[in-house]
Amino acid sequence: MRLGINLGYWGLGMDADNIAVAQEADRLGYSVCWAAEAYGSDAATVLSFVAAKTERIDVGSAIFQIPARTPAMTAMTAATLDTLSGGRFRLGLGVSGPQVSEGWYGVKFDKPLARTREYVEIIRKAMSRERLVHEGANWTLPLPGGPGKPIKLTVHPVREHIPLYIAAIGPKNLEQTGEIADGWLGIFFAPEHAALSVDPLTAGRATAGLTLDGFDLCPTVAISVGEDVKAAADSQRSYAALYIGGMGSKDKNFYNQLTRRMGYEQAADEIQEKYLARDYAGAAAAVPHDLIDSTALLGTKERIADRMQAYADAGVTTLTLAPAGFTLEERMTALRTGVEALELAGLA
């Protein structure tokens, strides 16, 4: 099992430290450094900066938002980042959510599965450097009746095939991800509930005549190091409450739905109710300790090593760490502990 590092969103006051974290991860042998985007910093610019400051570690988008860019633009960005990084780019995609898609980008959030499939199809066609011709429900290339003509990408990526990942939570999206992608980007993944994600991914691979061999299961997992497991879990409460309670509307919150499928229906209701009422402290307090403990790496190096073994047993191939804490020292400690725990578990 390989390790990754997730820098999260740029612009949260830790920007200078982010480069130091990426460089330390590079030195320690981490496999990939991911960056995210929502409606603040964009991931492409951050990744180009990180790539310029590192030597070996891959850089990946977790995620590029599908409503933010046309598929051809995403293909251009992926090809450019792969070239500039010397073949170290991984393309992660996701549909985002209704509030961001419609409120920020002005793109209707409808039929996300069909949109994602078509988006990936166009990207793969563009990256293959064939002349771009496509006729679908969302995009027609070239536009009919005008001066447009089929053209092809002029940039030559370092690799013929850039790894493509999709962030997916719901069962149907997971199944499609297994069918059309090279890897999966997960969140709130608990080994004890691995079947919720792994089974539909496996079904999707089977649809494509493939197995999970060579497919990268890559969840992002918070890591908080310390002797006090409860205190370590408490450091994750606000983060969990934000996603379970506030990422999306009351009727369409994918993280809340995932929490329910894991058996925390009552807690999911309470967290969402309090968060939407702006009782953020109450929402954080309502997150069950067991939920945090099962979806994060908490405690001593030895305890973290045990949990890493559970993730490996569940089929995870790249475990991406999101270090807790806002100081550089806390994040560096988490980075180094991750490597030590992986070695202790015999997974390095």
C-alpha atoms as one frame of an Amber mdcrd trajectory, in Angstrom:
protein
   0.000   0.000   0.000   1.315   3.403  -1.008   0.863   6.717   0.801  -0.423
  10.015  -0.530  -0.803  13.468   0.979  -3.789  15.773   0.492  -3.074  19.490
   0.822  -6.777  20.340   0.740  -7.722  23.855  -0.348  -5.165  26.575  -0.969
  -5.729  29.895   0.748  -6.579  28.733   4.272  -3.580  30.408   5.878  -1.190
  27.466   5.517   0.006  28.156   1.982   3.728  28.521   2.709   3.582  25.400
   4.874   1.862  23.459   2.088   4.980  23.590  -0.061   7.128  22.444   2.860
   4.689  19.579   3.478   4.751  18.563  -0.202   8.547  18.666  -0.258   8.801
  16.565   2.910   6.346  14.056   1.455   8.510  13.943  -1.661  11.609  13.289
   0.456   9.852  10.592   2.478   8.769   8.686  -0.619   5.057   9.491  -0.697
   3.458   8.431  -3.956   1.217  11.408  -4.734   0.316  14.907  -3.548  -3.292
  15.933  -4.152  -4.863  19.407  -4.156  -8.552  20.301  -4.071 -10.804  23.074
  -5.360 -14.274  24.276  -4.438 -15.008  27.987  -4.991 -11.731  29.528  -3.896
  -8.338  28.486  -5.191  -8.175  26.343  -8.316  -6.287  23.064  -8.185  -4.448
  23.368 -11.508  -2.442  26.430 -10.474  -1.578  24.915  -7.095  -0.428  21.651
  -8.675   1.808  23.405 -11.181   3.465  25.243  -8.286   3.874  22.047  -6.259
   5.269  20.192  -9.265   7.867  22.917  -9.768   8.961  22.625  -6.130   9.217
  18.813  -5.971  11.166  16.138  -7.815   9.607  12.665  -7.659   6.155  12.760
  -6.092   3.132  12.683  -8.407   0.704  15.610  -8.316  -3.008  15.012  -8.610
  -6.285  16.906  -8.767  -8.675  15.814  -6.042 -10.635  17.085  -7.719 -11.040
  19.132 -10.884 -14.740  20.032 -10.857 -16.552  18.864 -13.968 -18.891  21.885
 -14.165 -15.913  24.248 -13.977 -14.300  23.348 -17.298 -15.205  21.973 -20.676
 -13.786  18.474 -21.172 -11.423  19.721 -23.882 -10.046  22.354 -21.506  -9.507
  19.675 -18.860  -7.629  17.561 -21.407  -5.416  20.557 -22.230  -4.725  21.202
 -18.544  -3.937  17.543 -17.874  -1.587  17.321 -20.844   0.177  20.539 -19.819
   0.585  19.505 -16.179   1.861  16.087 -17.206   4.409  17.676 -19.523   5.573
  20.315 -17.050   5.892  17.770 -14.229   7.803  15.251 -16.300   5.010  12.667
 -16.326   3.871  13.041 -12.718   0.254  14.153 -13.106  -2.905  12.253 -12.074
  -6.278  13.558 -13.222  -9.001  13.386 -10.574 -12.523  14.457 -11.527 -15.814
  14.990  -9.725 -19.219  16.505 -10.364 -19.105  18.644  -7.196 -22.595  19.305
  -5.791 -25.762  21.195  -6.750 -25.001  24.311  -4.716 -21.554  24.852  -6.244
 -22.442  23.661  -9.739 -25.492  25.871 -10.052 -24.601  28.667  -7.629 -20.981
  29.218  -8.625 -20.638  27.883 -12.164 -24.185  28.333 -13.440 -24.251  24.735
 -14.666 -27.421  22.734 -14.088 -26.803  19.777 -11.775 -28.748  17.150 -13.642
 -27.895  13.636 -14.808 -24.438  13.707 -13.180 -23.662  10.100 -14.150 -24.320
  10.647 -17.843 -22.423  13.949 -17.770 -19.412  12.308 -16.131 -19.350   9.430
 -18.621 -19.497  11.790 -21.579 -16.876  14.080 -20.027 -14.445  11.191 -19.578
 -15.081   9.945 -23.102 -14.191  13.345 -24.595 -11.088  13.698 -22.417  -9.795
  10.282 -23.403 -10.427  11.038 -27.062  -8.647  14.398 -26.818  -5.706  12.922
 -24.886  -5.251  10.258 -27.548  -4.565  13.134 -29.965  -7.164  12.010 -32.458
  -9.279  14.657 -34.130 -12.008  15.591 -31.712 -15.452  14.607 -32.916 -18.247
  13.962 -30.443 -22.014  14.005 -30.440 -23.713  13.631 -27.082 -26.390  14.976
 -24.795 -24.128  17.613 -23.254 -21.462  18.353 -25.870 -21.321  18.327 -29.653
 -17.901  18.807 -31.220 -17.521  20.538 -33.595 -20.689  22.590 -33.323 -22.838
  21.922 -36.399 -23.502  24.553 -39.038 -20.536  26.761 -38.166 -16.857  27.278
 -38.959 -15.626  24.721 -36.434 -13.738  21.696 -37.671 -12.309  18.599 -35.989
  -8.947  19.472 -34.471  -6.539  17.601 -32.244  -4.417  18.362 -29.204  -1.094
  19.907 -30.183   0.653  19.096 -26.895   2.381  15.732 -26.576   1.961  14.486
 -22.980   4.910  12.621 -21.509   2.762   9.491 -21.199   0.275   8.005 -23.609
  -2.131   7.346 -20.745  -2.565   9.746 -17.807  -4.232   8.001 -14.828  -7.833
   9.160 -14.455  -9.626   9.024 -11.106 -13.205   9.852 -10.176 -14.476  10.964
  -6.783 -17.621   8.954  -6.103 -19.862   8.254  -3.097 -23.212   6.908  -4.274
 -23.576   3.273  -5.404 -24.379   4.055  -9.058 -21.552   6.584  -9.321 -19.174
   4.089  -7.735 -20.172   1.396 -10.216 -19.635   3.743 -13.150 -16.280   4.797
 -11.707 -15.158   1.178 -11.659 -16.205   0.855 -15.278 -14.638   3.981 -16.824
 -11.799   5.163 -14.538  -8.330   4.015 -13.477  -8.870   4.807  -9.816 -11.313
   5.966  -7.176 -11.023   8.947  -4.831 -12.901   8.229  -1.603 -13.807  10.084
   1.567 -15.110   8.884   4.953 -13.985   5.370   4.052 -14.164   2.889   6.920
 -12.619  -0.577   6.469 -15.526  -2.048   8.442 -17.904  -0.704   5.775 -15.626
  -1.288   2.782 -18.297  -3.233   0.909 -20.348  -0.042   0.516 -17.675   1.210
  -1.892 -15.700  -1.824  -3.021 -18.672  -3.951  -4.119 -20.081  -1.432  -6.632
 -16.571  -0.591  -7.858 -15.976  -4.305  -8.442 -19.291  -4.594 -10.283 -18.298
  -1.701 -12.532 -14.965  -3.308 -13.316 -16.777  -6.516 -14.224 -19.018  -4.584
 -16.618 -15.863  -3.463 -18.417 -14.502  -7.018 -18.392 -11.914  -6.108 -15.764
 -11.073  -6.789 -12.135  -9.745  -4.533  -9.380  -6.191  -5.558 -10.326  -4.409
  -2.359 -11.328  -7.300  -0.183 -10.176  -6.245   2.351  -7.526  -8.512   2.519
  -4.464  -7.457   5.832  -2.994  -9.431   7.216  -0.038  -8.360  10.369   1.782
  -8.099   9.681   5.515  -7.485  12.208   8.278  -4.514  11.478  10.541  -4.109
  12.896  14.045  -1.175  11.729  16.152  -1.151  11.630  19.951  -1.582   9.510
  23.055  -5.157  10.705  23.661  -7.413   9.077  21.060 -10.463  11.072  22.139
  -8.591  14.354  21.738  -7.343  13.197  18.338 -10.906  12.396  17.291 -12.192
  15.712  18.610  -9.783  17.508  16.274 -11.790  16.071  13.367 -15.271  16.951
  14.588 -15.685  20.281  12.802 -14.468  18.800   9.517 -16.886  15.869   9.747
 -19.774  18.143  10.725 -19.107  20.451   7.773 -19.394  17.620   5.272 -22.176
  15.601   6.911 -24.211  18.651   7.868 -23.393  21.418   5.448 -22.029  20.119
   2.133 -25.180  20.374   0.077 -28.839  20.988   0.765 -31.001  19.149   3.268
 -32.347  16.901   0.528 -29.120  16.376  -1.433 -26.022  15.872   0.694 -23.995
  12.893  -0.534 -21.869  12.725   2.623 -24.936  12.687   4.836 -26.363   9.853
   2.760 -23.115   7.902   3.090 -23.209   8.365   6.868 -26.706   6.893   6.870
 -25.608   3.873   4.843 -22.924   3.280   7.460 -25.628   2.957  10.103 -25.597
   6.431  11.669 -29.054   7.592  10.563 -30.002   9.348  13.803 -26.643  11.097
  14.093 -26.829  12.171  10.439 -30.206  13.810  11.092 -28.970  15.605  14.194
 -25.727  16.820  12.636 -27.512  18.188   9.590 -30.318  19.806  11.567 -27.893
  21.630  13.853 -25.477  22.595  11.099 -28.172  24.071   8.879 -29.451  25.988
  11.920 -25.888  27.395  12.228 -25.292  25.595  15.508 -21.846  24.523  14.329
 -20.575  23.582  17.774 -23.656  21.459  18.378 -23.261  19.761  15.008 -19.624
  18.947  15.747 -20.539  17.555  19.173 -23.170  15.317  17.556 -20.640  13.468
  15.381 -20.232  10.011  16.953 -16.746   9.166  18.171 -16.976   5.742  16.535
 -17.687   7.320  13.158 -14.573   9.490  13.390 -12.438   6.659  14.731 -13.454
   4.295  11.935 -12.782   6.814   9.141  -9.530   8.358  10.417  -6.099   7.368
  11.705  -5.957   8.393  15.352  -3.571   7.945  18.249  -0.105   6.468  18.571
   2.087   5.147  15.786   1.242   1.605  16.842  -2.513   2.216  16.764  -2.243
   3.929  13.396  -0.253   0.975  12.061  -3.063  -1.388  13.112  -5.619   0.731
  11.297  -3.416   0.935   8.200  -3.438  -2.864   8.109  -7.238  -2.754   8.192
  -7.264  -0.361   5.224  -4.894  -2.610   3.294  -7.034  -5.650   4.090 -10.059
  -3.743   2.770  -8.338  -3.353  -0.614  -6.946   0.186  -0.371  -3.928   0.605
  -2.640  -3.106   4.276  -2.031  -3.905   5.694   1.405  -3.967   9.478   1.165
  -3.360  11.233   4.467  -4.875  14.558   5.505  -2.812  15.661   8.524  -4.713
  17.308  11.358  -3.493  20.552  12.864  -2.681  24.015  11.616   0.983  24.204
  12.557   3.770  23.005  10.327   5.178  20.902  13.172   1.869  19.031  13.610
   1.588  18.309   9.912   5.205  17.194   9.586   4.773  14.875  12.580   1.756
  13.306  10.914   3.668  12.864   7.654   6.575  11.095   9.333   4.341   9.013
  11.570   2.485   7.831   8.493   5.678   6.424   6.991   6.784   4.880  10.291
   3.357   3.281  10.837   3.320   1.874   7.303   6.709   0.291   7.913   5.628
  -0.997  11.327   2.617  -2.661   9.733   4.874  -4.294   7.148   3.049  -2.558
   4.282   5.842  -0.380   2.901
